[in-house]
Amino acid sequence: MKIGLALGGGGVRGFAHVLVLKALDDLDLRPSMIAGTSMGAIIGSMYASGLSGKAMLKMVHEHSVLKDDSLRMIYEKRDSLLEWLDVFALTRERGGLIKAEGLFNLFVDEIKCDTFEELKTPLTVIAADYWSAEEVVFNKGELLPAVQASMAVPGVYAPVCLEDRVLIDGGVVNLVPYDHVAPHCDVTIAVDVGGSRFPDETPVPNVMESLLGTIDVMQEVMLQNKMKRHPPDIFIHPEIKGIRMMDFTAIEEVLEQSQPAVDEMIEKLKALQTG
């Protein structure tokens, strides 16, 4: 069974992808192709380079304060936890608020590949051309610049200038790029970690929430329209509530809220294996 896996964008919610990858490993199902947008491009490139889902989950835990962590365990993680300070460093680059290198370097140091051709699993990364509004597809050549372009969230990270183009987050044109793997595989798995918006005690969003939430709305509408025309075989959309795109203190909560959707995927894949 040839599996195509598409990992969507969604900021911190993208850590749900790690659970999906670990589940596939546990089922001994290795994707034949991966396509990723934004956070999905980061997680996808790590996995395509050879990291297992289990190893990636361990790394996520090492960079998080978990509910069951003792003070001693937190102290032992101190170097990893301090790396988050770079994630939110402000930038003077035109078009951005936060230095993209902070989040980018936190995880891509684990990728030992410089080009798409060196990856163990074929990978496609999606970005968007700011001026032409076109989808930009990367699947060969230099890997890391393509991933950085794919995660250039408008208003948060500065656009990336690459190959005479000004590139921004691929989610504005293709949030979950399963259409890039579906024609080549027997089964397509699409993982959408886009935001679910629920009013809280302050139902009127602030400036940043308005910006990122509006992007979520546009992405959701485009994805729904695409799915009406050509749905994937398996669609996973964890219902992640109350977690903003850039709230990297909520990783454990993301994993907890995502587990039911991953469990549902496991049952569907088991049925395919036995059927």
Coordinates of C-alpha atoms in Angstrom, one line a residue:
M1 CA 0.0 0.0 0.0
K2 CA 1.6 3.2 -1.2
I3 CA 0.7 6.0 1.2
G4 CA 0.8 9.7 0.5
L5 CA 0.9 12.0 3.5
A6 CA 0.0 15.7 3.6
L7 CA 0.8 17.8 6.6
G8 CA -0.9 21.2 6.9
G9 CA 0.1 24.4 8.5
G10 CA -1.1 25.7 11.9
G11 CA 1.7 27.0 14.0
V12 CA 2.0 25.2 17.4
R13 CA -1.0 23.0 16.4
G14 CA 1.4 21.4 13.9
F15 CA 2.9 19.4 16.7
A16 CA -0.1 17.1 16.2
H17 CA 1.7 15.9 13.1
V18 CA 4.3 14.2 15.4
L19 CA 1.6 12.0 16.9
V20 CA 0.4 11.1 13.3
L21 CA 3.9 10.1 12.3
K22 CA 4.5 8.0 15.5
A23 CA 1.2 6.2 14.8
L24 CA 2.3 5.4 11.3
D25 CA 5.6 4.1 12.6
D26 CA 3.8 1.9 15.2
L27 CA 1.7 0.4 12.4
D28 CA 4.8 -0.1 10.3
L29 CA 3.4 2.1 7.6
R30 CA 6.0 4.4 6.0
P31 CA 4.7 7.1 3.7
S32 CA 6.0 6.8 0.2
M33 CA 5.6 10.6 -0.3
I34 CA 5.1 13.6 1.9
A35 CA 3.9 17.1 1.2
G36 CA 4.0 19.9 3.8
T37 CA 3.0 23.5 4.3
S38 CA 4.4 25.8 6.9
M39 CA 4.7 23.8 10.2
G40 CA 3.8 20.8 8.2
A41 CA 6.9 21.5 6.0
I42 CA 9.1 21.6 9.1
I43 CA 7.8 18.4 10.6
G44 CA 7.6 16.7 7.2
S45 CA 11.3 17.5 6.4
M46 CA 12.4 16.2 9.8
Y47 CA 10.6 12.9 9.2
A48 CA 11.7 12.7 5.5
S49 CA 15.3 13.1 6.6
G50 CA 15.1 9.9 8.6
L51 CA 13.9 10.9 12.1
S52 CA 11.3 8.5 13.5
G53 CA 8.0 9.7 15.0
K54 CA 9.1 8.4 18.4
A55 CA 12.4 10.3 18.2
M56 CA 10.5 13.5 17.2
L57 CA 8.0 13.1 20.1
K58 CA 10.9 12.7 22.5
M59 CA 12.4 15.9 21.2
V60 CA 9.1 17.7 21.6
H61 CA 8.9 16.5 25.2
E62 CA 12.4 17.6 25.9
H63 CA 11.5 21.2 24.8
S64 CA 8.3 21.3 26.9
V65 CA 7.3 21.6 30.5
L66 CA 5.0 18.6 31.0
K67 CA 2.3 18.3 33.7
D68 CA 4.1 15.4 35.3
D69 CA 7.6 16.9 35.3
S70 CA 9.2 17.3 38.7
L71 CA 11.4 20.3 39.4
R72 CA 14.5 18.1 38.9
M73 CA 13.2 17.0 35.4
I74 CA 12.5 20.7 34.5
Y75 CA 16.0 21.6 35.7
E76 CA 17.5 18.8 33.5
K77 CA 15.7 20.3 30.5
R78 CA 16.8 23.8 31.2
D79 CA 19.1 24.1 28.1
S80 CA 16.4 22.9 25.8
L81 CA 13.7 25.1 27.4
L82 CA 16.0 28.2 27.1
E83 CA 16.1 27.7 23.4
W84 CA 12.5 29.0 23.3
L85 CA 13.8 32.5 24.1
D86 CA 15.2 32.7 20.5
V87 CA 11.8 31.7 19.1
F88 CA 10.2 35.0 20.2
A89 CA 13.1 37.4 19.5
L90 CA 11.9 40.5 17.7
T91 CA 13.3 41.4 14.3
R92 CA 13.9 44.6 12.4
E93 CA 13.4 42.9 9.0
R94 CA 10.8 44.5 6.8
G95 CA 7.5 42.7 6.9
G96 CA 8.0 40.7 10.1
L97 CA 7.7 41.0 13.9
I98 CA 9.6 37.9 15.0
K99 CA 12.9 36.4 13.8
A100 CA 12.0 33.3 11.8
E101 CA 15.4 31.8 12.6
G102 CA 14.4 31.1 16.2
L103 CA 11.7 28.6 15.4
F104 CA 13.4 27.4 12.3
N105 CA 16.7 26.6 14.0
L106 CA 15.1 25.0 17.0
F107 CA 14.1 21.9 14.9
V108 CA 15.9 21.9 11.6
D109 CA 19.3 21.4 13.3
E110 CA 18.1 17.8 13.5
I111 CA 17.9 17.6 9.7
K112 CA 21.1 16.4 8.3
C113 CA 20.2 17.0 4.7
D114 CA 20.9 20.1 2.7
T115 CA 18.9 19.2 -0.4
F116 CA 15.6 17.5 -1.3
E117 CA 17.6 14.8 -3.1
E118 CA 19.3 13.7 0.1
L119 CA 16.0 13.0 1.9
K120 CA 15.1 9.4 2.6
T121 CA 11.4 10.0 1.6
P122 CA 10.4 12.3 -1.3
L123 CA 9.1 15.6 0.0
T124 CA 7.2 18.5 -1.5
V125 CA 7.1 21.9 0.2
I126 CA 4.6 24.6 -0.5
A127 CA 5.1 28.3 -0.4
A128 CA 3.3 31.3 -2.0
D129 CA 4.5 34.1 -4.3
Y130 CA 3.4 37.3 -2.6
W131 CA 3.3 39.4 -5.8
S132 CA 1.8 36.8 -8.3
A133 CA -0.4 35.0 -5.7
E134 CA 0.8 31.7 -7.2
E135 CA 1.5 28.5 -5.4
V136 CA 5.3 27.8 -5.4
V137 CA 6.2 24.1 -5.3
F138 CA 9.7 22.9 -4.1
N139 CA 10.7 19.3 -4.4
K140 CA 14.3 19.6 -5.6
G141 CA 17.4 21.7 -4.9
E142 CA 18.1 23.3 -1.5
L143 CA 15.8 22.2 1.2
L144 CA 16.1 24.6 4.1
P145 CA 15.4 27.9 2.2
A146 CA 12.2 26.3 0.8
V147 CA 11.1 25.2 4.3
Q148 CA 11.8 28.7 5.7
A149 CA 9.8 30.3 2.9
S150 CA 6.9 27.9 3.5
M151 CA 6.6 29.0 7.2
A152 CA 6.8 32.8 6.6
V153 CA 3.4 33.6 8.3
P154 CA 2.2 37.0 7.1
G155 CA 2.6 39.6 9.8
V156 CA 4.7 37.4 12.0
Y157 CA 7.8 36.4 10.0
A158 CA 9.3 38.4 7.2
P159 CA 8.8 37.1 3.6
V160 CA 11.7 35.1 2.1
C161 CA 13.4 36.3 -1.1
L162 CA 14.3 33.2 -3.1
E163 CA 14.8 32.7 -6.8
D164 CA 13.8 36.2 -7.7
R165 CA 10.5 35.8 -5.8
V166 CA 9.1 37.2 -2.6
L167 CA 7.7 34.1 -0.8
I168 CA 5.3 33.8 2.1
D169 CA 3.6 31.0 4.1
G170 CA 2.2 28.3 1.7
G171 CA -0.9 28.1 3.8
V172 CA -2.4 31.1 2.1
V173 CA -2.7 29.1 -1.2
N174 CA -2.7 25.5 -0.1
L175 CA -3.1 24.7 3.6
V176 CA -3.1 20.9 3.3
P177 CA -1.4 20.0 0.0
Y178 CA -2.7 16.5 -0.4
D179 CA -3.3 17.1 -4.1
H180 CA 0.5 16.9 -4.6
V181 CA 0.6 13.2 -3.4
A182 CA -2.8 11.8 -4.3
P183 CA -2.1 11.1 -8.0
H184 CA 1.0 9.0 -7.1
C185 CA -0.3 6.9 -4.1
D186 CA -2.9 4.3 -3.3
V187 CA -4.1 6.0 -0.1
T188 CA -3.9 9.7 0.8
I189 CA -3.8 10.9 4.3
A190 CA -4.4 14.6 4.9
V191 CA -3.8 16.2 8.3
D192 CA -5.4 19.6 8.9
V193 CA -4.3 21.4 12.1
G194 CA -5.9 24.7 11.1
G195 CA -7.5 26.6 14.0
S196 CA -11.0 26.2 15.4
R197 CA -12.3 29.5 16.7
F198 CA -14.4 29.6 19.8
P199 CA -15.4 32.7 21.7
D200 CA -14.1 33.0 25.3
E201 CA -14.6 35.5 28.0
T202 CA -13.2 38.2 25.7
P203 CA -15.0 37.4 22.4
V204 CA -13.5 40.4 20.5
P205 CA -10.0 39.3 19.4
N206 CA -7.0 41.6 19.8
V207 CA -4.9 42.8 16.8
M208 CA -2.7 39.7 16.4
E209 CA -5.6 37.3 17.0
S210 CA -7.6 39.1 14.4
L211 CA -4.8 38.8 11.8
L212 CA -4.0 35.2 12.5
G213 CA -7.7 34.2 12.9
T214 CA -8.6 35.8 9.6
I215 CA -5.9 33.8 7.9
D216 CA -7.4 30.7 9.5
V217 CA -10.8 31.6 8.1
M218 CA -9.6 32.1 4.6
Q219 CA -7.5 28.9 4.7
E220 CA -10.5 26.9 6.0
V221 CA -12.8 28.1 3.3
M222 CA -10.3 27.2 0.5
L223 CA -9.6 23.8 2.0
Q224 CA -13.4 23.0 2.3
N225 CA -13.9 24.0 -1.4
K226 CA -11.0 21.7 -2.5
M227 CA -12.3 18.8 -0.4
K228 CA -15.7 19.1 -2.1
R229 CA -14.0 18.5 -5.5
H230 CA -11.4 16.0 -4.6
P231 CA -11.4 14.7 -1.0
P232 CA -8.5 12.7 0.4
D233 CA -9.0 9.0 1.5
I234 CA -8.4 9.8 5.1
F235 CA -8.9 13.3 6.6
I236 CA -7.7 14.1 10.1
H237 CA -8.7 17.4 11.7
P238 CA -8.0 17.4 15.5
E239 CA -10.4 19.7 17.3
I240 CA -7.9 21.8 19.1
K241 CA -9.6 24.4 21.2
G242 CA -8.3 27.5 23.0
I243 CA -4.8 27.3 21.6
R244 CA -3.5 30.2 19.5
M245 CA -1.2 29.7 16.5
M246 CA 1.9 31.0 18.2
D247 CA 1.3 29.7 21.8
F248 CA 4.3 27.4 22.1
T249 CA 3.7 27.0 25.8
A250 CA 0.7 24.8 25.0
I251 CA 2.4 21.9 23.2
E252 CA 1.4 19.2 25.7
E253 CA -2.2 20.5 25.4
V254 CA -2.0 20.3 21.6
L255 CA -0.9 16.7 21.9
E256 CA -3.7 15.8 24.3
Q257 CA -6.4 17.3 22.2
S258 CA -5.1 15.7 19.1
Q259 CA -4.9 12.2 20.3
P260 CA -8.6 11.2 19.7
A261 CA -8.3 12.2 16.0
V262 CA -5.1 10.2 15.7
D263 CA -6.7 7.2 17.4
E264 CA -9.5 7.4 14.8
M265 CA -6.9 7.5 12.0
I266 CA -5.3 4.4 13.4
E267 CA -8.6 2.5 13.3
K268 CA -9.2 3.5 9.7
L269 CA -5.7 2.4 8.7
K270 CA -6.1 -1.0 10.5
A271 CA -9.3 -1.5 8.6
L272 CA -7.5 -0.9 5.3
Q273 CA -4.7 -3.3 6.3
T274 CA -7.1 -6.1 7.1
G275 CA -9.6 -5.3 4.4

